[in-house]
Amino acid sequence: LVDLIENSIIGEFLWINIVLITFFLVVVMLNMLIAIMGDTFDRVQSNRRKAWNYELARLLRTYESELTPLEIRLKHGAKFLNHVYVMSHQSSHDNNSNDAFWEGRLNEIAKTTRILISDLKFHQNAAIEKVNKRVQQANESTMIVKKSLDEMSHQHERFRDDVMTALEELKSQNSQLRTLVSKK
């Protein structure tokens, strides 16, 4: 069986398919790796501003805890305290709710792929229906042609039988005429 596969056209076809599928899988895997890296980069970029604000708030809180409110007002004015209180840290509950709405590009790609697959299935089913209708029409046409050929064959046989009968009659008349001519 192995020799049959290796030495036949099927074996060559299988090897070509294996090479093509392997190449296709490598391309798909690299594409997935790029998508995952892009997704991670997007998440890091979206959290970058939050992390910057959090670290700045921590620095200001540390600075505020070192100084008394009077020293802060004297050195920086009243506006500094307003900024410190504006830059407060969000609770983890708020961060999780923001992250819950974030779906990322991979999920978006998956949704788009699902939509495309459903569209392809719809168009494939429509094409299959068209092909089935055309096959049915071809079968009907074939049946009509077959009936016509059968009818023509029967007519041909009847015509041949009629010609053969007429030929036999002519032969018999010819032989009768010869006998009559030979008797005279």
JSON list of C-alpha atoms in Angstrom, two decimals:
[
{"chain": "A", "resi": 1, "resn": "LEU", "atom": "CA", "xyz": [0.00, 0.00, 0.00]},
{"chain": "A", "resi": 2, "resn": "VAL", "atom": "CA", "xyz": [2.85, 2.37, 0.85]},
{"chain": "A", "resi": 3, "resn": "ASP", "atom": "CA", "xyz": [4.54, 1.64, -2.50]},
{"chain": "A", "resi": 4, "resn": "LEU", "atom": "CA", "xyz": [1.24, 2.21, -4.28]},
{"chain": "A", "resi": 5, "resn": "ILE", "atom": "CA", "xyz": [0.84, 5.63, -2.61]},
{"chain": "A", "resi": 6, "resn": "GLU", "atom": "CA", "xyz": [4.46, 6.66, -3.12]},
{"chain": "A", "resi": 7, "resn": "ASN", "atom": "CA", "xyz": [4.61, 5.64, -6.78]},
{"chain": "A", "resi": 8, "resn": "SER", "atom": "CA", "xyz": [1.22, 6.92, -7.93]},
{"chain": "A", "resi": 9, "resn": "ILE", "atom": "CA", "xyz": [-0.26, 10.25, -8.83]},
{"chain": "A", "resi": 10, "resn": "ILE", "atom": "CA", "xyz": [-2.21, 10.14, -5.57]},
{"chain": "A", "resi": 11, "resn": "GLY", "atom": "CA", "xyz": [1.06, 9.99, -3.64]},
{"chain": "A", "resi": 12, "resn": "GLU", "atom": "CA", "xyz": [2.39, 13.02, -5.49]},
{"chain": "A", "resi": 13, "resn": "PHE", "atom": "CA", "xyz": [-0.88, 14.83, -4.87]},
{"chain": "A", "resi": 14, "resn": "LEU", "atom": "CA", "xyz": [-0.66, 14.01, -1.13]},
{"chain": "A", "resi": 15, "resn": "TRP", "atom": "CA", "xyz": [2.91, 15.34, -0.90]},
{"chain": "A", "resi": 16, "resn": "ILE", "atom": "CA", "xyz": [1.94, 18.54, -2.69]},
{"chain": "A", "resi": 17, "resn": "ASN", "atom": "CA", "xyz": [-1.01, 18.95, -0.33]},
{"chain": "A", "resi": 18, "resn": "ILE", "atom": "CA", "xyz": [1.18, 18.37, 2.73]},
{"chain": "A", "resi": 19, "resn": "VAL", "atom": "CA", "xyz": [3.65, 21.02, 1.58]},
{"chain": "A", "resi": 20, "resn": "LEU", "atom": "CA", "xyz": [0.90, 23.53, 0.77]},
{"chain": "A", "resi": 21, "resn": "ILE", "atom": "CA", "xyz": [-0.93, 22.93, 4.04]},
{"chain": "A", "resi": 22, "resn": "THR", "atom": "CA", "xyz": [2.30, 23.26, 6.04]},
{"chain": "A", "resi": 23, "resn": "PHE", "atom": "CA", "xyz": [3.11, 26.55, 4.30]},
{"chain": "A", "resi": 24, "resn": "PHE", "atom": "CA", "xyz": [-0.44, 27.81, 4.91]},
{"chain": "A", "resi": 25, "resn": "LEU", "atom": "CA", "xyz": [-0.29, 26.85, 8.60]},
{"chain": "A", "resi": 26, "resn": "VAL", "atom": "CA", "xyz": [3.02, 28.69, 9.06]},
{"chain": "A", "resi": 27, "resn": "VAL", "atom": "CA", "xyz": [1.53, 31.82, 7.50]},
{"chain": "A", "resi": 28, "resn": "VAL", "atom": "CA", "xyz": [-1.58, 31.58, 9.68]},
{"chain": "A", "resi": 29, "resn": "MET", "atom": "CA", "xyz": [0.46, 31.03, 12.85]},
{"chain": "A", "resi": 30, "resn": "LEU", "atom": "CA", "xyz": [2.70, 34.01, 12.08]},
{"chain": "A", "resi": 31, "resn": "ASN", "atom": "CA", "xyz": [-0.39, 36.10, 11.43]},
{"chain": "A", "resi": 32, "resn": "MET", "atom": "CA", "xyz": [-1.83, 35.03, 14.79]},
{"chain": "A", "resi": 33, "resn": "LEU", "atom": "CA", "xyz": [1.45, 35.88, 16.54]},
{"chain": "A", "resi": 34, "resn": "ILE", "atom": "CA", "xyz": [1.43, 39.35, 14.97]},
{"chain": "A", "resi": 35, "resn": "ALA", "atom": "CA", "xyz": [-2.21, 39.86, 15.99]},
{"chain": "A", "resi": 36, "resn": "ILE", "atom": "CA", "xyz": [-1.52, 38.79, 19.58]},
{"chain": "A", "resi": 37, "resn": "MET", "atom": "CA", "xyz": [1.50, 41.09, 19.80]},
{"chain": "A", "resi": 38, "resn": "GLY", "atom": "CA", "xyz": [-0.55, 43.98, 18.38]},
{"chain": "A", "resi": 39, "resn": "ASP", "atom": "CA", "xyz": [-3.32, 43.25, 20.85]},
{"chain": "A", "resi": 40, "resn": "THR", "atom": "CA", "xyz": [-0.87, 43.27, 23.77]},
{"chain": "A", "resi": 41, "resn": "PHE", "atom": "CA", "xyz": [0.67, 46.52, 22.53]},
{"chain": "A", "resi": 42, "resn": "ASP", "atom": "CA", "xyz": [-2.80, 48.12, 22.37]},
{"chain": "A", "resi": 43, "resn": "ARG", "atom": "CA", "xyz": [-3.56, 47.04, 25.94]},
{"chain": "A", "resi": 44, "resn": "VAL", "atom": "CA", "xyz": [-0.25, 48.42, 27.19]},
{"chain": "A", "resi": 45, "resn": "GLN", "atom": "CA", "xyz": [-0.84, 51.71, 25.36]},
{"chain": "A", "resi": 46, "resn": "SER", "atom": "CA", "xyz": [-4.35, 52.03, 26.81]},
{"chain": "A", "resi": 47, "resn": "ASN", "atom": "CA", "xyz": [-3.00, 51.45, 30.33]},
{"chain": "A", "resi": 48, "resn": "ARG", "atom": "CA", "xyz": [0.00, 53.78, 29.83]},
{"chain": "A", "resi": 49, "resn": "ARG", "atom": "CA", "xyz": [-1.88, 56.99, 30.67]},
{"chain": "A", "resi": 50, "resn": "LYS", "atom": "CA", "xyz": [-3.51, 55.39, 33.71]},
{"chain": "A", "resi": 51, "resn": "ALA", "atom": "CA", "xyz": [-0.16, 54.20, 35.02]},
{"chain": "A", "resi": 52, "resn": "TRP", "atom": "CA", "xyz": [1.41, 57.64, 34.44]},
{"chain": "A", "resi": 53, "resn": "ASN", "atom": "CA", "xyz": [-1.40, 59.37, 36.36]},
{"chain": "A", "resi": 54, "resn": "TYR", "atom": "CA", "xyz": [-1.22, 56.81, 39.16]},
{"chain": "A", "resi": 55, "resn": "GLU", "atom": "CA", "xyz": [2.54, 57.27, 39.60]},
{"chain": "A", "resi": 56, "resn": "LEU", "atom": "CA", "xyz": [2.21, 61.06, 39.49]},
{"chain": "A", "resi": 57, "resn": "ALA", "atom": "CA", "xyz": [-0.53, 60.92, 42.13]},
{"chain": "A", "resi": 58, "resn": "ARG", "atom": "CA", "xyz": [1.65, 58.68, 44.31]},
{"chain": "A", "resi": 59, "resn": "LEU", "atom": "CA", "xyz": [4.56, 61.11, 43.96]},
{"chain": "A", "resi": 60, "resn": "LEU", "atom": "CA", "xyz": [2.37, 64.07, 44.85]},
{"chain": "A", "resi": 61, "resn": "ARG", "atom": "CA", "xyz": [0.85, 62.22, 47.80]},
{"chain": "A", "resi": 62, "resn": "THR", "atom": "CA", "xyz": [4.33, 61.34, 49.05]},
{"chain": "A", "resi": 63, "resn": "TYR", "atom": "CA", "xyz": [5.42, 64.97, 48.64]},
{"chain": "A", "resi": 64, "resn": "GLU", "atom": "CA", "xyz": [2.26, 66.17, 50.41]},
{"chain": "A", "resi": 65, "resn": "SER", "atom": "CA", "xyz": [2.79, 63.79, 53.33]},
{"chain": "A", "resi": 66, "resn": "GLU", "atom": "CA", "xyz": [6.31, 65.18, 53.83]},
{"chain": "A", "resi": 67, "resn": "LEU", "atom": "CA", "xyz": [5.13, 68.78, 54.04]},
{"chain": "A", "resi": 68, "resn": "THR", "atom": "CA", "xyz": [2.49, 70.40, 56.16]},
{"chain": "A", "resi": 69, "resn": "PRO", "atom": "CA", "xyz": [-0.37, 72.14, 54.36]},
{"chain": "A", "resi": 70, "resn": "LEU", "atom": "CA", "xyz": [1.00, 75.53, 55.39]},
{"chain": "A", "resi": 71, "resn": "GLU", "atom": "CA", "xyz": [4.42, 74.80, 53.86]},
{"chain": "A", "resi": 72, "resn": "ILE", "atom": "CA", "xyz": [2.79, 73.63, 50.63]},
{"chain": "A", "resi": 73, "resn": "ARG", "atom": "CA", "xyz": [0.74, 76.83, 50.37]},
{"chain": "A", "resi": 74, "resn": "LEU", "atom": "CA", "xyz": [3.72, 78.98, 51.03]},
{"chain": "A", "resi": 75, "resn": "LYS", "atom": "CA", "xyz": [5.93, 77.20, 48.45]},
{"chain": "A", "resi": 76, "resn": "HIS", "atom": "CA", "xyz": [3.45, 76.40, 45.67]},
{"chain": "A", "resi": 77, "resn": "GLY", "atom": "CA", "xyz": [0.34, 78.45, 46.25]},
{"chain": "A", "resi": 78, "resn": "ALA", "atom": "CA", "xyz": [-3.23, 77.26, 46.75]},
{"chain": "A", "resi": 79, "resn": "LYS", "atom": "CA", "xyz": [-3.49, 75.71, 43.27]},
{"chain": "A", "resi": 80, "resn": "PHE", "atom": "CA", "xyz": [-1.13, 72.86, 44.13]},
{"chain": "A", "resi": 81, "resn": "LEU", "atom": "CA", "xyz": [-3.49, 71.42, 46.75]},
{"chain": "A", "resi": 82, "resn": "ASN", "atom": "CA", "xyz": [-6.33, 71.50, 44.21]},
{"chain": "A", "resi": 83, "resn": "HIS", "atom": "CA", "xyz": [-4.25, 69.45, 41.80]},
{"chain": "A", "resi": 84, "resn": "VAL", "atom": "CA", "xyz": [-3.40, 66.92, 44.48]},
{"chain": "A", "resi": 85, "resn": "TYR", "atom": "CA", "xyz": [-7.02, 66.35, 45.29]},
{"chain": "A", "resi": 86, "resn": "VAL", "atom": "CA", "xyz": [-8.05, 66.20, 41.62]},
{"chain": "A", "resi": 87, "resn": "MET", "atom": "CA", "xyz": [-5.52, 63.44, 40.92]},
{"chain": "A", "resi": 88, "resn": "SER", "atom": "CA", "xyz": [-7.00, 60.73, 43.11]},
{"chain": "A", "resi": 89, "resn": "HIS", "atom": "CA", "xyz": [-6.49, 57.03, 42.49]},
{"chain": "A", "resi": 90, "resn": "GLN", "atom": "CA", "xyz": [-9.43, 55.11, 41.05]},
{"chain": "A", "resi": 91, "resn": "SER", "atom": "CA", "xyz": [-10.63, 52.05, 42.89]},
{"chain": "A", "resi": 92, "resn": "SER", "atom": "CA", "xyz": [-9.93, 48.63, 41.38]},
{"chain": "A", "resi": 93, "resn": "HIS", "atom": "CA", "xyz": [-13.67, 48.23, 40.82]},
{"chain": "A", "resi": 94, "resn": "ASP", "atom": "CA", "xyz": [-13.67, 51.18, 38.39]},
{"chain": "A", "resi": 95, "resn": "ASN", "atom": "CA", "xyz": [-10.62, 49.82, 36.54]},
{"chain": "A", "resi": 96, "resn": "ASN", "atom": "CA", "xyz": [-12.22, 46.41, 36.14]},
{"chain": "A", "resi": 97, "resn": "SER", "atom": "CA", "xyz": [-15.40, 47.94, 34.77]},
{"chain": "A", "resi": 98, "resn": "ASN", "atom": "CA", "xyz": [-13.37, 49.86, 32.18]},
{"chain": "A", "resi": 99, "resn": "ASP", "atom": "CA", "xyz": [-11.42, 46.73, 31.27]},
{"chain": "A", "resi": 100, "resn": "ALA", "atom": "CA", "xyz": [-14.63, 44.72, 31.03]},
{"chain": "A", "resi": 101, "resn": "PHE", "atom": "CA", "xyz": [-15.76, 46.90, 28.11]},
{"chain": "A", "resi": 102, "resn": "TRP", "atom": "CA", "xyz": [-12.44, 46.60, 26.35]},
{"chain": "A", "resi": 103, "resn": "GLU", "atom": "CA", "xyz": [-12.50, 43.64, 24.00]},
{"chain": "A", "resi": 104, "resn": "GLY", "atom": "CA", "xyz": [-9.33, 44.05, 21.99]},
{"chain": "A", "resi": 105, "resn": "ARG", "atom": "CA", "xyz": [-8.56, 43.56, 18.35]},
{"chain": "A", "resi": 106, "resn": "LEU", "atom": "CA", "xyz": [-8.45, 39.76, 18.53]},
{"chain": "A", "resi": 107, "resn": "ASN", "atom": "CA", "xyz": [-12.08, 39.57, 19.57]},
{"chain": "A", "resi": 108, "resn": "GLU", "atom": "CA", "xyz": [-12.95, 42.09, 16.87]},
{"chain": "A", "resi": 109, "resn": "ILE", "atom": "CA", "xyz": [-11.09, 39.98, 14.30]},
{"chain": "A", "resi": 110, "resn": "ALA", "atom": "CA", "xyz": [-12.88, 36.86, 15.56]},
{"chain": "A", "resi": 111, "resn": "LYS", "atom": "CA", "xyz": [-16.28, 38.57, 15.20]},
{"chain": "A", "resi": 112, "resn": "THR", "atom": "CA", "xyz": [-15.42, 39.77, 11.71]},
{"chain": "A", "resi": 113, "resn": "THR", "atom": "CA", "xyz": [-14.24, 36.29, 10.78]},
{"chain": "A", "resi": 114, "resn": "ARG", "atom": "CA", "xyz": [-17.47, 34.73, 12.05]},
{"chain": "A", "resi": 115, "resn": "ILE", "atom": "CA", "xyz": [-19.51, 37.23, 10.01]},
{"chain": "A", "resi": 116, "resn": "LEU", "atom": "CA", "xyz": [-17.44, 36.54, 6.91]},
{"chain": "A", "resi": 117, "resn": "ILE", "atom": "CA", "xyz": [-17.78, 32.78, 7.38]},
{"chain": "A", "resi": 118, "resn": "SER", "atom": "CA", "xyz": [-21.57, 33.06, 7.72]},
{"chain": "A", "resi": 119, "resn": "ASP", "atom": "CA", "xyz": [-21.68, 35.23, 4.58]},
{"chain": "A", "resi": 120, "resn": "LEU", "atom": "CA", "xyz": [-19.50, 32.72, 2.73]},
{"chain": "A", "resi": 121, "resn": "LYS", "atom": "CA", "xyz": [-21.75, 29.85, 3.83]},
{"chain": "A", "resi": 122, "resn": "PHE", "atom": "CA", "xyz": [-24.80, 31.78, 2.61]},
{"chain": "A", "resi": 123, "resn": "HIS", "atom": "CA", "xyz": [-23.21, 32.48, -0.77]},
{"chain": "A", "resi": 124, "resn": "GLN", "atom": "CA", "xyz": [-21.93, 28.91, -0.98]},
{"chain": "A", "resi": 125, "resn": "ASN", "atom": "CA", "xyz": [-25.42, 27.53, -0.34]},
{"chain": "A", "resi": 126, "resn": "ALA", "atom": "CA", "xyz": [-26.86, 29.90, -2.97]},
{"chain": "A", "resi": 127, "resn": "ALA", "atom": "CA", "xyz": [-24.21, 28.76, -5.48]},
{"chain": "A", "resi": 128, "resn": "ILE", "atom": "CA", "xyz": [-24.92, 25.10, -4.66]},
{"chain": "A", "resi": 129, "resn": "GLU", "atom": "CA", "xyz": [-28.64, 25.69, -5.25]},
{"chain": "A", "resi": 130, "resn": "LYS", "atom": "CA", "xyz": [-27.88, 27.29, -8.63]},
{"chain": "A", "resi": 131, "resn": "VAL", "atom": "CA", "xyz": [-25.63, 24.38, -9.59]},
{"chain": "A", "resi": 132, "resn": "ASN", "atom": "CA", "xyz": [-28.28, 21.87, -8.49]},
{"chain": "A", "resi": 133, "resn": "LYS", "atom": "CA", "xyz": [-30.90, 23.68, -10.60]},
{"chain": "A", "resi": 134, "resn": "ARG", "atom": "CA", "xyz": [-28.58, 23.65, -13.61]},
{"chain": "A", "resi": 135, "resn": "VAL", "atom": "CA", "xyz": [-27.83, 19.96, -13.08]},
{"chain": "A", "resi": 136, "resn": "GLN", "atom": "CA", "xyz": [-31.55, 19.26, -12.88]},
{"chain": "A", "resi": 137, "resn": "GLN", "atom": "CA", "xyz": [-32.12, 21.24, -16.09]},
{"chain": "A", "resi": 138, "resn": "ALA", "atom": "CA", "xyz": [-29.28, 19.35, -17.78]},
{"chain": "A", "resi": 139, "resn": "ASN", "atom": "CA", "xyz": [-30.80, 16.03, -16.63]},
{"chain": "A", "resi": 140, "resn": "GLU", "atom": "CA", "xyz": [-34.17, 17.06, -18.01]},
{"chain": "A", "resi": 141, "resn": "SER", "atom": "CA", "xyz": [-32.58, 18.09, -21.31]},
{"chain": "A", "resi": 142, "resn": "THR", "atom": "CA", "xyz": [-30.70, 14.80, -21.42]},
{"chain": "A", "resi": 143, "resn": "MET", "atom": "CA", "xyz": [-33.93, 12.88, -20.87]},
{"chain": "A", "resi": 144, "resn": "ILE", "atom": "CA", "xyz": [-35.63, 14.82, -23.69]},
{"chain": "A", "resi": 145, "resn": "VAL", "atom": "CA", "xyz": [-32.71, 14.12, -26.03]},
{"chain": "A", "resi": 146, "resn": "LYS", "atom": "CA", "xyz": [-32.70, 10.45, -25.01]},
{"chain": "A", "resi": 147, "resn": "LYS", "atom": "CA", "xyz": [-36.44, 10.16, -25.72]},
{"chain": "A", "resi": 148, "resn": "SER", "atom": "CA", "xyz": [-35.93, 11.83, -29.09]},
{"chain": "A", "resi": 149, "resn": "LEU", "atom": "CA", "xyz": [-33.07, 9.48, -29.91]},
{"chain": "A", "resi": 150, "resn": "ASP", "atom": "CA", "xyz": [-35.13, 6.45, -28.87]},
{"chain": "A", "resi": 151, "resn": "GLU", "atom": "CA", "xyz": [-38.04, 7.64, -31.00]},
{"chain": "A", "resi": 152, "resn": "MET", "atom": "CA", "xyz": [-35.71, 8.28, -33.95]},
{"chain": "A", "resi": 153, "resn": "SER", "atom": "CA", "xyz": [-34.19, 4.83, -33.46]},
{"chain": "A", "resi": 154, "resn": "HIS", "atom": "CA", "xyz": [-37.65, 3.23, -33.51]},
{"chain": "A", "resi": 155, "resn": "GLN", "atom": "CA", "xyz": [-38.57, 5.24, -36.61]},
{"chain": "A", "resi": 156, "resn": "HIS", "atom": "CA", "xyz": [-35.32, 4.18, -38.24]},
{"chain": "A", "resi": 157, "resn": "GLU", "atom": "CA", "xyz": [-36.04, 0.51, -37.44]},
{"chain": "A", "resi": 158, "resn": "ARG", "atom": "CA", "xyz": [-39.58, 0.82, -38.86]},
{"chain": "A", "resi": 159, "resn": "PHE", "atom": "CA", "xyz": [-38.25, 2.56, -41.95]},
{"chain": "A", "resi": 160, "resn": "ARG", "atom": "CA", "xyz": [-35.57, -0.13, -42.39]},
{"chain": "A", "resi": 161, "resn": "ASP", "atom": "CA", "xyz": [-38.22, -2.84, -41.97]},
{"chain": "A", "resi": 162, "resn": "ASP", "atom": "CA", "xyz": [-40.44, -1.08, -44.54]},
{"chain": "A", "resi": 163, "resn": "VAL", "atom": "CA", "xyz": [-37.51, -0.73, -46.96]},
{"chain": "A", "resi": 164, "resn": "MET", "atom": "CA", "xyz": [-36.55, -4.39, -46.47]},
{"chain": "A", "resi": 165, "resn": "THR", "atom": "CA", "xyz": [-40.17, -5.46, -47.04]},
{"chain": "A", "resi": 166, "resn": "ALA", "atom": "CA", "xyz": [-40.36, -3.32, -50.17]},
{"chain": "A", "resi": 167, "resn": "LEU", "atom": "CA", "xyz": [-37.02, -4.73, -51.36]},
{"chain": "A", "resi": 168, "resn": "GLU", "atom": "CA", "xyz": [-38.25, -8.29, -50.82]},
{"chain": "A", "resi": 169, "resn": "GLU", "atom": "CA", "xyz": [-41.42, -7.52, -52.76]},
{"chain": "A", "resi": 170, "resn": "LEU", "atom": "CA", "xyz": [-39.35, -6.03, -55.59]},
{"chain": "A", "resi": 171, "resn": "LYS", "atom": "CA", "xyz": [-37.11, -9.12, -55.61]},
{"chain": "A", "resi": 172, "resn": "SER", "atom": "CA", "xyz": [-40.12, -11.41, -55.76]},
{"chain": "A", "resi": 173, "resn": "GLN", "atom": "CA", "xyz": [-41.68, -9.30, -58.54]},
{"chain": "A", "resi": 174, "resn": "ASN", "atom": "CA", "xyz": [-38.33, -9.28, -60.34]},
{"chain": "A", "resi": 175, "resn": "SER", "atom": "CA", "xyz": [-38.06, -13.06, -60.11]},
{"chain": "A", "resi": 176, "resn": "GLN", "atom": "CA", "xyz": [-41.68, -13.42, -61.30]},
{"chain": "A", "resi": 177, "resn": "LEU", "atom": "CA", "xyz": [-40.93, -11.16, -64.25]},
{"chain": "A", "resi": 178, "resn": "ARG", "atom": "CA", "xyz": [-37.82, -13.16, -65.14]},
{"chain": "A", "resi": 179, "resn": "THR", "atom": "CA", "xyz": [-39.75, -16.38, -65.04]},
{"chain": "A", "resi": 180, "resn": "LEU", "atom": "CA", "xyz": [-42.41, -14.86, -67.25]},
{"chain": "A", "resi": 181, "resn": "VAL", "atom": "CA", "xyz": [-39.82, -13.50, -69.65]},
{"chain": "A", "resi": 182, "resn": "SER", "atom": "CA", "xyz": [-37.94, -16.77, -69.77]},
{"chain": "A", "resi": 183, "resn": "LYS", "atom": "CA", "xyz": [-41.18, -18.71, -70.50]},
{"chain": "A", "resi": 184, "resn": "LYS", "atom": "CA", "xyz": [-42.00, -16.56, -73.46]}
]
